[in-house]
Coordinates of C-alpha atoms and ligand atoms in Angstrom, one line a residue:
X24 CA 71.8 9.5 -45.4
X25 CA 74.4 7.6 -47.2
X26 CA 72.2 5.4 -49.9
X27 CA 75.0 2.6 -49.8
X28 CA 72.4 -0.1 -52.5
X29 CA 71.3 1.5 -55.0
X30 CA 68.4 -1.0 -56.7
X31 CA 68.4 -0.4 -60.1
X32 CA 65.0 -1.9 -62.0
X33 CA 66.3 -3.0 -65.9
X34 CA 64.6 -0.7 -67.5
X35 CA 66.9 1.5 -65.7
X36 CA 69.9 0.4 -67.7
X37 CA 71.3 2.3 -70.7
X38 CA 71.9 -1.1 -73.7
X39 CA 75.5 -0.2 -73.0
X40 CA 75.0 -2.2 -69.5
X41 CA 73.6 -5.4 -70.9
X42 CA 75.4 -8.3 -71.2
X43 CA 77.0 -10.5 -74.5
X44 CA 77.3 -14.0 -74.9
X45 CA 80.8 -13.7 -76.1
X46 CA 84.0 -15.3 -74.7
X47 CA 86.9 -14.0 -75.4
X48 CA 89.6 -16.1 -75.2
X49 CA 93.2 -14.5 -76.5
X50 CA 94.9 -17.4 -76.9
X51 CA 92.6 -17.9 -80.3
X52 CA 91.4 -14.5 -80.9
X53 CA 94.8 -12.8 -81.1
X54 CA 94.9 -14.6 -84.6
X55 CA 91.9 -14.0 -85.9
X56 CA 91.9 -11.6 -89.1
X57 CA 88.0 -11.4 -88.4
X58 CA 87.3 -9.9 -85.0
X59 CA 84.0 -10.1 -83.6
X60 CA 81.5 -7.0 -84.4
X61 CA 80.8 -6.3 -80.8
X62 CA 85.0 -5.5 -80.6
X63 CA 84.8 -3.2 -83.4
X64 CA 84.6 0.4 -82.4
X65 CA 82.2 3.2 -84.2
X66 CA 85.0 4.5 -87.1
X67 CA 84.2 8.0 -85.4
X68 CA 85.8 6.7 -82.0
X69 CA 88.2 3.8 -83.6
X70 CA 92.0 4.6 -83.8
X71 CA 93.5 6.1 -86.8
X72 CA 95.9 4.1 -88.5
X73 CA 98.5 7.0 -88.2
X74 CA 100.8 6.9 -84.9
X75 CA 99.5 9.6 -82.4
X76 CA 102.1 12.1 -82.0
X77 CA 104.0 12.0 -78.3
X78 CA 102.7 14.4 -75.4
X79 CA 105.3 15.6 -73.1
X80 CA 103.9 15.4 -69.4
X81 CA 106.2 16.9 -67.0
X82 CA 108.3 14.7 -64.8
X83 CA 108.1 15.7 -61.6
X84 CA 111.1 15.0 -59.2
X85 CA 109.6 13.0 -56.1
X86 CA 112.5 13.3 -54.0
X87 CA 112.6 17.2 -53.9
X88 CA 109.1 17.4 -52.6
X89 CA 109.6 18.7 -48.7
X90 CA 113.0 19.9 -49.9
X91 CA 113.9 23.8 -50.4
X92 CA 113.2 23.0 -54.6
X93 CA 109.7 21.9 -54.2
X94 CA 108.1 25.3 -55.5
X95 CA 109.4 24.5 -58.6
X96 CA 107.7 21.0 -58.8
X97 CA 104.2 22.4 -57.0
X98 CA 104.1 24.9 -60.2
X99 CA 104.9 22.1 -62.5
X100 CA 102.2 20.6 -61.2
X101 CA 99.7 23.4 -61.0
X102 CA 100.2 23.8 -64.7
X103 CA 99.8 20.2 -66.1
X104 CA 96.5 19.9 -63.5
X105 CA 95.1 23.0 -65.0
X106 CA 95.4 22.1 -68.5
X107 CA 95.2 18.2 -68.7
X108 CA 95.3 17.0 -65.7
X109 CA 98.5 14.3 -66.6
X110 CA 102.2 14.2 -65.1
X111 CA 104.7 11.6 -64.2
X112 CA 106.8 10.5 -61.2
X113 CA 110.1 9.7 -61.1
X114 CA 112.4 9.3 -58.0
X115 CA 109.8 8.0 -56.3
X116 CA 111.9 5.5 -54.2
X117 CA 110.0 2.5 -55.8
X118 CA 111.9 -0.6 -55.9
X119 CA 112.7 -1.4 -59.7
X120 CA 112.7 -5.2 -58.8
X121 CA 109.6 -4.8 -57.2
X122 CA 108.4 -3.4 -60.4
X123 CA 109.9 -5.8 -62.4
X124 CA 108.3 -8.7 -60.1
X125 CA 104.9 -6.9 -60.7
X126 CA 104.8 -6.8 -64.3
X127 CA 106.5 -10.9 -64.4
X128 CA 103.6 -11.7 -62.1
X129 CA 100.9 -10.0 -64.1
X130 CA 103.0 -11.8 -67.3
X131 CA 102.5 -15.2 -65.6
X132 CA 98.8 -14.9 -64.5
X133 CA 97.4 -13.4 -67.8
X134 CA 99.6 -16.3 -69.7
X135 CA 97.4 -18.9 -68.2
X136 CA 94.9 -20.7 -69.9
X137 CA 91.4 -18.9 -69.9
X138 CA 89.8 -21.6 -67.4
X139 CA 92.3 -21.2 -64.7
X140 CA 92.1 -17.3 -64.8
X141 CA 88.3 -17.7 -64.5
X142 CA 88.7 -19.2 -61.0
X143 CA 89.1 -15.2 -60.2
X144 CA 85.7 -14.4 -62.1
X145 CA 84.5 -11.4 -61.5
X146 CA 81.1 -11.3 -60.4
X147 CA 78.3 -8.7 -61.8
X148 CA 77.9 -5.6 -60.1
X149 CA 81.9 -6.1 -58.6
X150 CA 84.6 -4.2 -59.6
X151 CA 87.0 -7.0 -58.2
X152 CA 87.6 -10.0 -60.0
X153 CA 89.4 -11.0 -63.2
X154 CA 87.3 -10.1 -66.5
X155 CA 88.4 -11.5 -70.1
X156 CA 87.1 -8.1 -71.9
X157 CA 84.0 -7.1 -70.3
X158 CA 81.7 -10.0 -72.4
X159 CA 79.7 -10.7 -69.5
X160 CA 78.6 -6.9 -68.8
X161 CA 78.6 -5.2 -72.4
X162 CA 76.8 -6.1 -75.6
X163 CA 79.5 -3.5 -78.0
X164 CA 82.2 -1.8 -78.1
X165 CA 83.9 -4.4 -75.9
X166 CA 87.6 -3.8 -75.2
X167 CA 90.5 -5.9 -76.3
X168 CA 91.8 -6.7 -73.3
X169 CA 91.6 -8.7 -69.7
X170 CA 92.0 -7.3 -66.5
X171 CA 92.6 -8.2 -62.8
X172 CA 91.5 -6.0 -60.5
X173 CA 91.5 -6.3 -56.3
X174 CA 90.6 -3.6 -53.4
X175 CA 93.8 -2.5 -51.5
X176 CA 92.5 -1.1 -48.4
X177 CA 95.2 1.5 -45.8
X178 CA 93.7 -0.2 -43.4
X179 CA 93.6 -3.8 -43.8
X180 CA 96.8 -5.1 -43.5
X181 CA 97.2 -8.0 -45.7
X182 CA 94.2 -7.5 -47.7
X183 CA 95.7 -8.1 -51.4
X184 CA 97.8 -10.9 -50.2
X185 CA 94.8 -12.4 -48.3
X186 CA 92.6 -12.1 -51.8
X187 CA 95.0 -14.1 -54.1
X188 CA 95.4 -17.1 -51.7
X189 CA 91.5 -16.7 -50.9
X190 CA 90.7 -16.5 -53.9
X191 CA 93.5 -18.4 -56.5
X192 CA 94.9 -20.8 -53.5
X193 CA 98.3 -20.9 -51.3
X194 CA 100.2 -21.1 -55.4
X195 CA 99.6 -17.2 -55.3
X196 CA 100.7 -16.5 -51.9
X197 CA 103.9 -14.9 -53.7
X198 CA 102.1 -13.2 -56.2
X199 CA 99.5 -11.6 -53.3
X200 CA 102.8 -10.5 -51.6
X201 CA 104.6 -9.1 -54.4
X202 CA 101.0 -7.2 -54.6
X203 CA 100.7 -6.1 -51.5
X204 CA 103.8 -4.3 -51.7
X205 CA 103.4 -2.4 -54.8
X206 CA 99.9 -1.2 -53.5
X207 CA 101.5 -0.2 -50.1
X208 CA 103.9 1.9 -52.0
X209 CA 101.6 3.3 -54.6
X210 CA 99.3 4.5 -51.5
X211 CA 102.8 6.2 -49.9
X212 CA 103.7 8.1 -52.8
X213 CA 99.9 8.8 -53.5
X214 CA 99.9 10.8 -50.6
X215 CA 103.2 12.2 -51.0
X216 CA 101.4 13.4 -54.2
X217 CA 98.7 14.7 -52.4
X218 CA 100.7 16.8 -50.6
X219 CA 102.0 18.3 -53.6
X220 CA 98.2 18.8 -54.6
X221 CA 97.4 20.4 -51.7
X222 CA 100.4 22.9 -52.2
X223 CA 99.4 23.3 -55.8
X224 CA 96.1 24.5 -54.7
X225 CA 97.1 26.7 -52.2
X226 CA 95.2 24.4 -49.0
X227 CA 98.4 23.3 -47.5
X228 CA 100.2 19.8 -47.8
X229 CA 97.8 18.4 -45.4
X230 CA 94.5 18.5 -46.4
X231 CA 94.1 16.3 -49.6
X232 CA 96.6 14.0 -47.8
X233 CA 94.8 13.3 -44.2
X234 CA 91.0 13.3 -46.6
X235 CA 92.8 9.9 -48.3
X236 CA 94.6 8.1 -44.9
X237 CA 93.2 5.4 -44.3
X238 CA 92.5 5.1 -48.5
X239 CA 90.2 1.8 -50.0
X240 CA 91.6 1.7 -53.4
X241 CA 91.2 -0.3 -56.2
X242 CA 94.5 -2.0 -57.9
X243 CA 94.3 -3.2 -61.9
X244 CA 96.1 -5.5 -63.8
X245 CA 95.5 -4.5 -67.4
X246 CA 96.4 -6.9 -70.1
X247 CA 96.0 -6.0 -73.9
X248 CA 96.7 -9.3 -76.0
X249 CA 97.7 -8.6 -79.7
X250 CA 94.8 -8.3 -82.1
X251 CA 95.0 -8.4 -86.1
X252 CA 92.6 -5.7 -86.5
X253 CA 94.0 -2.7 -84.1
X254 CA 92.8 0.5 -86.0
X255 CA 88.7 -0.7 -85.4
X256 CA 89.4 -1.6 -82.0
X257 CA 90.2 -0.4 -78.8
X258 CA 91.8 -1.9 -75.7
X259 CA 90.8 0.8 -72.9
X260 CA 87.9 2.9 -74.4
X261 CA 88.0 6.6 -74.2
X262 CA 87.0 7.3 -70.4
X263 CA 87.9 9.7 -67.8
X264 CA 89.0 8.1 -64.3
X265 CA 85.4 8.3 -62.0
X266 CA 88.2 7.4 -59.2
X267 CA 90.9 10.6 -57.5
X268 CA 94.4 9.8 -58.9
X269 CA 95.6 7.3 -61.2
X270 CA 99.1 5.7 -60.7
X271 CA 99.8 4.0 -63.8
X272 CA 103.1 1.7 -64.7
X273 CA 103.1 0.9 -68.4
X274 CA 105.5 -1.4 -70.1
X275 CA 107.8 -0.8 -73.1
X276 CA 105.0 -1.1 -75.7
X277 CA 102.9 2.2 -76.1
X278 CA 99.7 2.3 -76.0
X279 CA 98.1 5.0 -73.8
X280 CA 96.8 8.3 -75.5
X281 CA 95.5 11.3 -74.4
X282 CA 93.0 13.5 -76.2
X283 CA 94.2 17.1 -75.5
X284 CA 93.6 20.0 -78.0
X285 CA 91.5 18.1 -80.4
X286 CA 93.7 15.3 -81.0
X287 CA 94.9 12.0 -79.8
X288 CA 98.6 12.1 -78.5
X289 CA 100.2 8.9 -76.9
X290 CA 102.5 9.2 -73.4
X291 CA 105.2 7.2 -74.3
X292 CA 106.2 4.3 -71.3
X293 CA 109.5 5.2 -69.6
X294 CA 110.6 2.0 -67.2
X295 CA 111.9 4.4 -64.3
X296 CA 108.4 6.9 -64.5
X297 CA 104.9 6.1 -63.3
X298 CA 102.1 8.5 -65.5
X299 CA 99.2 10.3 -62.5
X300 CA 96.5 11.6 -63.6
X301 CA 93.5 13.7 -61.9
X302 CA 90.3 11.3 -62.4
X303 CA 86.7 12.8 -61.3
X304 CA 86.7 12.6 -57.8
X305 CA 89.3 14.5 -57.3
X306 CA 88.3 16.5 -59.9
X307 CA 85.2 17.7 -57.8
X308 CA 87.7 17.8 -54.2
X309 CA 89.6 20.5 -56.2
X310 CA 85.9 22.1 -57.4
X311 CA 86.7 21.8 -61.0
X312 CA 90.2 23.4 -60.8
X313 CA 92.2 20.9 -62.0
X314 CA 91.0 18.4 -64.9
X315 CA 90.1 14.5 -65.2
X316 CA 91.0 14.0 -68.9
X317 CA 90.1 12.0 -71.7
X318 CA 92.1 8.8 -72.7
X319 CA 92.3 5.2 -73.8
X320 CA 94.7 2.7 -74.9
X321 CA 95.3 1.1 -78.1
X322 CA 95.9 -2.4 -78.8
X323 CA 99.1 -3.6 -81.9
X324 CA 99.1 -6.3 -83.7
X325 CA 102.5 -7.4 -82.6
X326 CA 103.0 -7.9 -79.2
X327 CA 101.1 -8.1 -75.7
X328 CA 100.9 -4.7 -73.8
X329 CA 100.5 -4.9 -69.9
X330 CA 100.0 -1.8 -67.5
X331 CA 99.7 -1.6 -63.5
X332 CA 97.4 0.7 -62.6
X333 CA 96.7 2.0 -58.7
X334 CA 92.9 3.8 -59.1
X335 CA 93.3 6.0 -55.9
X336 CA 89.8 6.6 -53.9
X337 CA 88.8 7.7 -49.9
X338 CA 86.9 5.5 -47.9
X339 CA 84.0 4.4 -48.9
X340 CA 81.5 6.8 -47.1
X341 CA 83.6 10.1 -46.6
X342 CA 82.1 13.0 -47.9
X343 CA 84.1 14.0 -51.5
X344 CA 83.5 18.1 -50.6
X345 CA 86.0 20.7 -51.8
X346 CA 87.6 22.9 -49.4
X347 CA 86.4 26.0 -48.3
X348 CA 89.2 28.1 -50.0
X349 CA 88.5 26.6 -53.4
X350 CA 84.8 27.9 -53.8
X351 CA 84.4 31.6 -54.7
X352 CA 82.5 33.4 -56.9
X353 CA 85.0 32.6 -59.7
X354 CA 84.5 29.2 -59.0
X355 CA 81.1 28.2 -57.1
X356 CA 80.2 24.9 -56.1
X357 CA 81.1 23.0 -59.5
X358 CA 79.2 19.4 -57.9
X359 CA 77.1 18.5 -55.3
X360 CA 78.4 16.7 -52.4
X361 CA 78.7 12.8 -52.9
X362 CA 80.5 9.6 -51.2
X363 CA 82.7 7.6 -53.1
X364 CA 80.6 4.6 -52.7
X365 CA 77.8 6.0 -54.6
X366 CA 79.8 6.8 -57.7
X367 CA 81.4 3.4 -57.4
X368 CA 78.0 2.0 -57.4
X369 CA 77.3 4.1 -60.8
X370 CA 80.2 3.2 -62.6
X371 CA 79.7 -0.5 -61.9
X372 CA 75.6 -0.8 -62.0
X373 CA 74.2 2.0 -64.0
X374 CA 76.9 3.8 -66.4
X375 CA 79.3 2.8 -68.2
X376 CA 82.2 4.8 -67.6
X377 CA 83.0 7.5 -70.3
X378 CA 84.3 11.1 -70.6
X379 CA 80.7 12.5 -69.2
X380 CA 80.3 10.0 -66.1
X381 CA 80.7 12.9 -63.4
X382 CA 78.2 15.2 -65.3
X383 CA 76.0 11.7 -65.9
X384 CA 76.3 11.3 -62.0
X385 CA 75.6 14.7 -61.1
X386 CA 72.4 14.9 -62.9
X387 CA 71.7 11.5 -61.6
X388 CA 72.3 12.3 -58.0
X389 CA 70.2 15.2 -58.0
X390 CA 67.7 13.6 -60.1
X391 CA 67.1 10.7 -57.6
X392 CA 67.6 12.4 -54.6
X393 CA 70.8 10.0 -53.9
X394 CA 72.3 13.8 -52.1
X395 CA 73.7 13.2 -48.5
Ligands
LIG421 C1 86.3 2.5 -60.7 C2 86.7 2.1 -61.8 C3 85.9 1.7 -63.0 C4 86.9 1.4 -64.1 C5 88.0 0.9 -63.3 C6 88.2 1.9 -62.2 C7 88.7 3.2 -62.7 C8 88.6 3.4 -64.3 C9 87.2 2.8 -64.8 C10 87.3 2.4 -66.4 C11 88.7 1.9 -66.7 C12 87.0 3.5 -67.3 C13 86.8 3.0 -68.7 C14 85.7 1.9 -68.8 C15 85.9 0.8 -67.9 C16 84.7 -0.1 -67.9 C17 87.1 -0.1 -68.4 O1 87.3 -0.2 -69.7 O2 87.7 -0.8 -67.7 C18 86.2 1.3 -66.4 C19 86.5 0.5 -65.2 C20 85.3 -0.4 -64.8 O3 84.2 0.1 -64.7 O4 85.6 -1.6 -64.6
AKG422 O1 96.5 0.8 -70.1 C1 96.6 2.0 -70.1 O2 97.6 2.6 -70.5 C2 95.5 2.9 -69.6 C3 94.4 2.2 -68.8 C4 93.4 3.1 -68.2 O3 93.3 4.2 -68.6 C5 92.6 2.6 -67.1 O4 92.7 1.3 -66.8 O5 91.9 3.4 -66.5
FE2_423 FE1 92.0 5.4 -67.2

């Protein structure tokens, strides 16, 4: 059976999961030469002061996939997945001014003052809301930055537009719109993706893309204010995605890195390309073929740094099982079967997401018998 509440007694919880009193405020703290300790990052996981060199991801053409030229992008694609795990889209039919309204509308909410944005508070345990670093929820190693995140659901037809007049009042009613659409089209070239997935792995453009119809994904807002201190801070810590594909639109300021190879090496944003990466879950659909990687992004001292992010995941209680044709003796069952819900549930209420959640979760699920 599907354990959808997972009670968790406190002693339970790693110190990573309790609270701090903090408030972090940007409008003052993006000044202040003396950041709080519970922003300063162990030296051993802190930036380096010297600029991470660029990684070339391949750009894959959207357009060309169902064309006669697609082999050339599934192979593209089977390479990067296999090694890191991290490509980009371009020609993916997106709207710039849609784009452009999504990162002015992101601009105008983070811009207001703390007390307004706190009408969107997200509440403990929830991985919807808007959070001004994660104060509330972690004692250290808090991030510089504040986010918005909302569930887009396949199936729900005005879901993100219903949440910002819900929850912010009829003001937003543009804003929830201008939402709506972005997540509409980030779930239509997610499963064109898939598709290409599917290809890559030799299961057929169908499988990967009918397992996420119907998909209740999570959308984020991620805002990184300037901070006079950015080499012992970090804005995103280092993490691999628990969710199954990551659409993310940065703007012109860098920020996001990639550890590949030993070292930290930064995508650089281009305005017409959206970066995908493989997080866990789909990780474990593709039975450890292809690779959820490490990353994070860094904060400057200059200017603000905003990124959209689409966080891909199935509904709620479908089984997350590879296909048949992916388990062999080369590659046996890398991870038990699980339901996205329950490693939701982890990620929000038990462990804090890192590079080892999917092998935390694994040991967990077996451990407490959370199996289906
Ligand atoms: C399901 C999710 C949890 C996080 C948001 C989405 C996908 C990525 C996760 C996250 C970004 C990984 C790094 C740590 C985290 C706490 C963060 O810094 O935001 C994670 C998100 C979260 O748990 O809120
Ligand atoms: O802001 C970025 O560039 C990356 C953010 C990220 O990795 C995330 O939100 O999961
Ligand atoms: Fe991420």
């Amino acid at each position: 059976m599907v354990q959808q509440h997972l009670s968790l007694s406190r002693k339970d919880k790693s110190p990573s999961m309790e609270a701090s009193n903090l408030v972090f405020d940007a409008s003052v703290l993006s000044h202040e030469h003396n950041i709080p300790n519970q922003f300063i990052w162990p030296s051993e996981e802190a930036p380096k002061p010297d600029s991470a060199e660029e990684l070339i991801v391949p750009l894959i053409d959207l357009s060309l996939h169902r064309t006669q030229e697609s082999c050339q992008l599934v192979q593209l694609v089977r390479s990067a997945c296999e090694r890191h795990g991290f490509f980009q889209v371009v020609n993916h039919g997106i709207d710039p001014e849609l784009l452009q309204q999504a990162h002015r509308c992101a601009e105008s909410f983070f811009q207001m003052p703390l007390m307004e944005k706190q009408r969107a508070q997200r509440r403990p345990g929830e991985s919807c809301g808007y959070a001004s670093s994660f104060t509330g929820r972690f004692a250290s190693k808090l991030p510089w930055k504040e986010t918005l995140s909302f569930r887009f659901s396949d199936q729900k037809q005005s879901i993100v537009e219903d949440y910002f007049v819900d929850t912010l009042g009829e003001a937003y009613r543009h804003t929830g719109d201008v939402y709506q659409k972005y997540c509409e089209e980030m779930s239509r070239i997610s499963l064109d993706i898939m598709e290409v997935l599917g290809l890559s792995l030799g299961v057929g453009p169908d499988h990967y893309r009918d397992f996420f119809q119907g998909n209740d994904s999570i959308m984020r807002l991620n805002y990184y204010p300037p901070c006079q201190k950015p080499d012992q801070t970090l804005g995103t810590g280092p993490h691999c995605d628990p969710t199954s594909l990551t659409i993310l639109h940065q703007d012109d300021v860098a920020g996001l890195q990639v550890y590949i190879d030993g070292k930290w090496r930064t995508i650089r944003p281009r305005s017409n390309a959206f970066v995908v990466n493989i997080g866990d879950t789909f990780m474990a659909l593709s039975n450890g073929r292809y690779k959820s990687c490490l990353h994070r992004a860094v904060v400057n001292s200059r200017v603000p740094r905003k990124s959209l992010a689409f966080f891909l995941c199935p509904q709620m209680d479908k089984v997350v099982r590879p296909p048949g044709q992916l388990i062999d003796s080369k590659f046996p069952r890398a991870y038990p079967d699980f339901t996205w819900s329950t490693l939701l549930n982890f990620t929000q209420k038990h462990y804090r997401s890192d590079m080892k959640t999917l092998d935390a979760f694994t040991e967990w699920i077996l451990r407490e018998g959370q199996k289906l």
